[in-house]
Coordinates of C-alpha atoms and ligand atoms in Angstrom, one line a residue:
M1 CA 12.9 -12.5 6.1
T2 CA 14.2 -11.8 2.3
K3 CA 16.7 -13.9 0.7
I4 CA 19.5 -11.5 0.1
A5 CA 18.5 -10.3 3.9
E6 CA 19.4 -13.8 4.8
Q7 CA 22.3 -14.1 3.4
I8 CA 23.9 -11.0 4.7
N9 CA 22.4 -11.0 7.6
F10 CA 21.3 -7.4 6.6
N11 CA 24.3 -5.9 5.5
Y12 CA 23.8 -4.2 1.9
I13 CA 27.4 -2.9 2.1
D14 CA 28.4 -4.9 -0.9
S15 CA 25.0 -5.7 -2.2
T16 CA 24.7 -4.7 -6.4
L17 CA 21.9 -2.0 -7.5
E18 CA 20.3 -5.1 -9.0
E19 CA 20.3 -7.4 -5.8
L20 CA 18.7 -4.1 -3.8
E21 CA 16.3 -4.3 -6.0
Q22 CA 15.0 -7.3 -6.1
D23 CA 15.2 -7.6 -2.3
A24 CA 13.1 -4.3 -2.2
W25 CA 10.4 -5.6 -4.0
D26 CA 11.3 -9.6 -2.3
R27 CA 9.7 -7.1 1.5
L28 CA 7.2 -5.6 -0.4
F29 CA 5.5 -8.6 -1.4
I30 CA 6.3 -10.4 2.1
G31 CA 4.8 -7.4 3.1
A32 CA 1.3 -7.3 1.0
T33 CA 1.4 -11.2 3.4
K34 CA 2.2 -11.0 6.2
S35 CA 0.1 -9.0 8.6
R36 CA 3.0 -8.0 11.4
D37 CA 5.3 -7.3 9.0
S38 CA 6.5 -3.8 9.0
F39 CA 5.5 -3.1 5.1
H40 CA 2.3 -4.2 6.0
T41 CA 0.7 -0.7 6.7
P42 CA 2.7 1.8 4.7
C43 CA 1.9 5.3 4.7
V44 CA 0.3 7.0 1.4
A45 CA -0.2 10.7 0.1
T46 CA -2.0 11.7 -2.4
I47 CA -3.1 15.8 -3.9
N48 CA -5.8 17.8 -2.6
Q49 CA -6.1 19.9 -5.0
G50 CA -2.2 21.8 -4.3
D51 CA -1.9 20.2 -0.7
V52 CA -0.8 17.2 0.3
S53 CA -3.3 14.3 1.3
I54 CA -1.9 11.4 3.9
R55 CA -2.8 8.9 5.2
T56 CA -2.3 4.8 7.0
V57 CA -3.4 2.4 4.3
V58 CA -3.0 -2.0 4.4
L59 CA -1.0 -3.2 1.0
R60 CA -3.3 -6.3 0.3
K61 CA -0.7 -6.7 -2.9
A62 CA 2.5 -6.2 -4.4
I63 CA 3.0 -7.5 -8.0
P64 CA 6.6 -7.5 -8.9
S65 CA 6.7 -8.5 -12.3
T66 CA 4.3 -5.8 -13.2
K67 CA 5.9 -3.1 -10.1
E68 CA 2.4 -3.2 -8.9
L69 CA 0.8 -1.7 -5.1
R70 CA -2.3 -2.6 -4.5
F71 CA -4.9 -1.7 -1.3
H72 CA -8.5 -1.8 -0.6
T73 CA -11.0 1.6 -0.2
D74 CA -14.2 2.9 0.3
I75 CA -15.0 4.8 -3.6
R76 CA -16.5 7.1 -1.4
S77 CA -13.2 8.3 0.9
R78 CA -11.7 11.6 0.7
K79 CA -8.5 9.8 -1.4
W80 CA -10.5 8.3 -4.4
A81 CA -12.4 11.5 -5.0
E82 CA -8.3 13.3 -5.1
L83 CA -6.8 10.2 -6.9
E84 CA -10.2 10.5 -9.5
Q85 CA -8.8 14.3 -10.1
N86 CA -4.7 13.3 -10.1
N87 CA -3.4 10.3 -10.3
S88 CA -0.2 10.7 -8.6
I89 CA 0.5 8.9 -5.5
S90 CA 3.3 8.0 -3.2
A91 CA 3.7 5.5 -0.8
L92 CA 5.8 5.6 2.2
F93 CA 8.0 2.3 4.4
Y94 CA 9.6 2.2 7.2
D95 CA 11.4 -1.8 8.2
A96 CA 12.7 -0.7 11.3
S97 CA 14.5 -4.0 11.7
A98 CA 16.0 -4.1 8.9
R99 CA 16.5 0.0 8.7
I100 CA 15.0 0.3 5.1
Q101 CA 13.1 2.6 3.7
L102 CA 11.0 2.9 1.1
R103 CA 9.5 6.1 -0.6
V104 CA 7.9 4.8 -3.7
K105 CA 6.4 6.9 -6.2
G106 CA 3.5 6.0 -9.3
K107 CA 0.3 7.0 -11.1
A108 CA -3.0 5.0 -9.6
I109 CA -5.2 3.0 -11.5
L110 CA -8.6 2.8 -9.6
H111 CA -10.4 0.3 -10.2
V112 CA -14.3 -0.6 -9.4
N113 CA -17.0 -3.3 -10.5
N114 CA -15.0 -5.1 -12.2
E115 CA -13.4 -8.8 -12.4
I116 CA -10.2 -7.2 -10.7
T117 CA -12.8 -6.0 -7.3
S118 CA -15.1 -8.6 -8.1
E119 CA -13.0 -11.0 -6.2
A120 CA -11.2 -9.1 -4.2
W121 CA -14.3 -8.5 -2.8
Q122 CA -15.3 -12.4 -2.6
K123 CA -11.9 -12.9 -0.2
T124 CA -13.1 -10.4 2.1
T125 CA -14.4 -12.0 5.7
L126 CA -17.1 -10.1 7.7
S127 CA -15.3 -8.0 9.0
S128 CA -13.5 -5.7 6.5
R129 CA -16.8 -5.9 4.8
K130 CA -17.9 -3.6 7.6
C131 CA -15.6 -0.7 6.6
Y132 CA -18.4 -1.0 3.4
L133 CA -21.3 -0.9 5.1
T134 CA -21.6 2.9 6.2
A135 CA -24.8 4.3 5.6
F136 CA -23.4 7.4 5.0
S137 CA -19.4 8.5 3.3
P138 CA -16.0 8.3 5.3
S139 CA -15.2 11.3 6.1
S140 CA -18.7 13.3 6.7
F141 CA -19.3 15.0 10.0
T142 CA -21.5 13.6 12.3
E143 CA -23.1 15.4 15.1
S144 CA -22.1 12.5 18.0
S145 CA -19.4 10.1 18.3
T146 CA -20.4 7.1 15.7
S147 CA -18.7 5.0 14.2
G148 CA -21.4 5.5 11.2
L149 CA -22.7 1.6 11.4
S150 CA -26.1 0.1 13.0
E151 CA -25.2 -2.0 16.1
D152 CA -26.3 -5.1 13.9
I153 CA -23.6 -4.2 11.5
E154 CA -21.3 -3.1 14.7
Q155 CA -21.9 -6.9 16.1
E156 CA -21.4 -8.4 12.8
N157 CA -24.9 -9.8 13.3
F158 CA -25.1 -10.2 9.8
T159 CA -24.7 -12.6 7.2
L160 CA -21.8 -13.3 4.2
L161 CA -25.2 -12.5 1.5
E162 CA -26.4 -9.5 3.8
S163 CA -23.4 -6.9 3.2
E164 CA -22.9 -8.0 0.0
V165 CA -24.6 -4.5 -0.6
G166 CA -21.0 -2.9 0.5
Q167 CA -19.3 -4.7 -3.0
K168 CA -21.7 -1.0 -4.2
N169 CA -18.8 1.0 -2.3
F170 CA -16.0 -1.8 -2.5
G171 CA -12.4 -0.1 -4.8
I172 CA -8.6 -1.1 -5.2
V173 CA -6.3 1.7 -5.6
S174 CA -3.4 0.0 -8.2
I175 CA -0.1 1.7 -8.2
K176 CA 1.8 1.7 -11.0
V177 CA 5.0 2.0 -9.2
E178 CA 7.2 4.7 -11.4
S179 CA 10.6 4.4 -9.0
I180 CA 11.5 3.7 -5.7
D181 CA 13.9 5.7 -3.1
W182 CA 16.1 3.0 -1.1
L183 CA 17.4 4.0 2.5
W184 CA 19.3 1.7 4.0
L185 CA 20.2 2.7 7.5
N186 CA 23.9 2.2 8.6
H187 CA 26.3 3.0 11.2
A188 CA 29.7 3.2 9.2
G189 CA 27.2 4.6 6.8
H190 CA 24.0 4.7 5.1
R191 CA 22.9 3.7 1.3
R192 CA 20.8 5.4 -0.9
A193 CA 19.8 3.7 -4.2
F194 CA 16.8 5.0 -7.0
F195 CA 15.1 2.3 -8.7
D196 CA 13.7 4.7 -12.1
Y197 CA 11.3 2.0 -13.9
K198 CA 9.9 5.5 -16.2
N199 CA 13.8 5.7 -17.6
D200 CA 14.9 2.1 -16.9
S201 CA 18.1 3.3 -14.8
Y202 CA 18.9 2.2 -11.3
Q203 CA 21.4 4.7 -10.0
W204 CA 23.0 5.1 -6.3
K205 CA 22.1 8.3 -4.5
I206 CA 24.1 10.2 -1.7
P207 CA 21.6 9.0 1.2
Ligands
FMN1 C1 -3.1 0.7 10.9 C2 -4.7 1.6 9.4 C3 -5.0 1.2 8.4 C4 -6.0 1.6 7.2 N1 -6.4 0.9 6.4 C5 -7.0 1.4 5.5 C6 -6.8 0.6 4.4 O1 -6.6 -0.2 3.4 N2 -8.1 1.5 3.5 C7 -8.8 2.5 3.6 O2 -9.2 2.5 2.7 N3 -8.5 3.3 4.6 C8 -7.3 2.7 5.7 N4 -7.1 3.3 6.8 C9 -7.7 5.1 7.5 C10 -7.2 5.2 6.8 O3 -5.6 6.3 7.7 C11 -8.2 6.7 6.6 O4 -8.3 6.9 8.0 C12 -9.5 7.6 5.7 O5 -9.3 5.7 5.0 C13 -10.1 8.0 5.3 O6 -8.8 8.4 5.0 P1 -9.2 10.5 3.4 O7 -10.6 10.7 3.7 O8 -8.5 10.3 2.8 O9 -10.1 9.1 2.3 C14 -6.2 2.2 8.0 C15 -6.0 3.1 9.0 C16 -4.8 2.4 10.0 C17 -4.7 2.9 10.8

């Protein structure tokens, strides 16, 4: 539980904008580190030639000091190509127990074959490396039902060394957060706040 939530037992009525902003980042930080946390698997939306495109991802890192969120993906995926065309990105988080929704907007920075990806790749497990070992690109249509992996890879009959070929497909999307729209559902009246990092302003909103 975050510091502020502990103190006020999920009651944000008397919180200041600064406390709420801090709480949002505490929650994002926990979401990135705890796999069972509600904020661990946000939905991330991109733009595909004017159409909205949305999917679930695993939040891997939240860096409050630089207002950055990161997730891992295959650089052959549709989302990667979409972000290369248009780096606008939005991430949606909802914690049902705290009744908090965060609507994050920002610009994506795509990391591939650099220090950030190498360091993260070294920490990946055999199981998560499987995602980057398909012979064909993610989203390719197939004749029959398949994971796209050989049986050996499916059964994890491969060594860490053999899995190194997957590194060329491994990318990290970093979201440079430009704003957070914070919403708290409360029976006696919801609360909403907007944290605008581009204009350095925090404001209340009608929910
Ligand atoms: C719980 C969950 C977690 C997921 N995590 C990721 C992830 O971290 N990165 C990723 O690229 N895809 C992840 N996926 C798969 C995506 O939701 C999506 O199906 C896939 O990446 C293809 O998306 P695209 O065609 O828009 O690129 C996850 C799916 C689920 C259900």
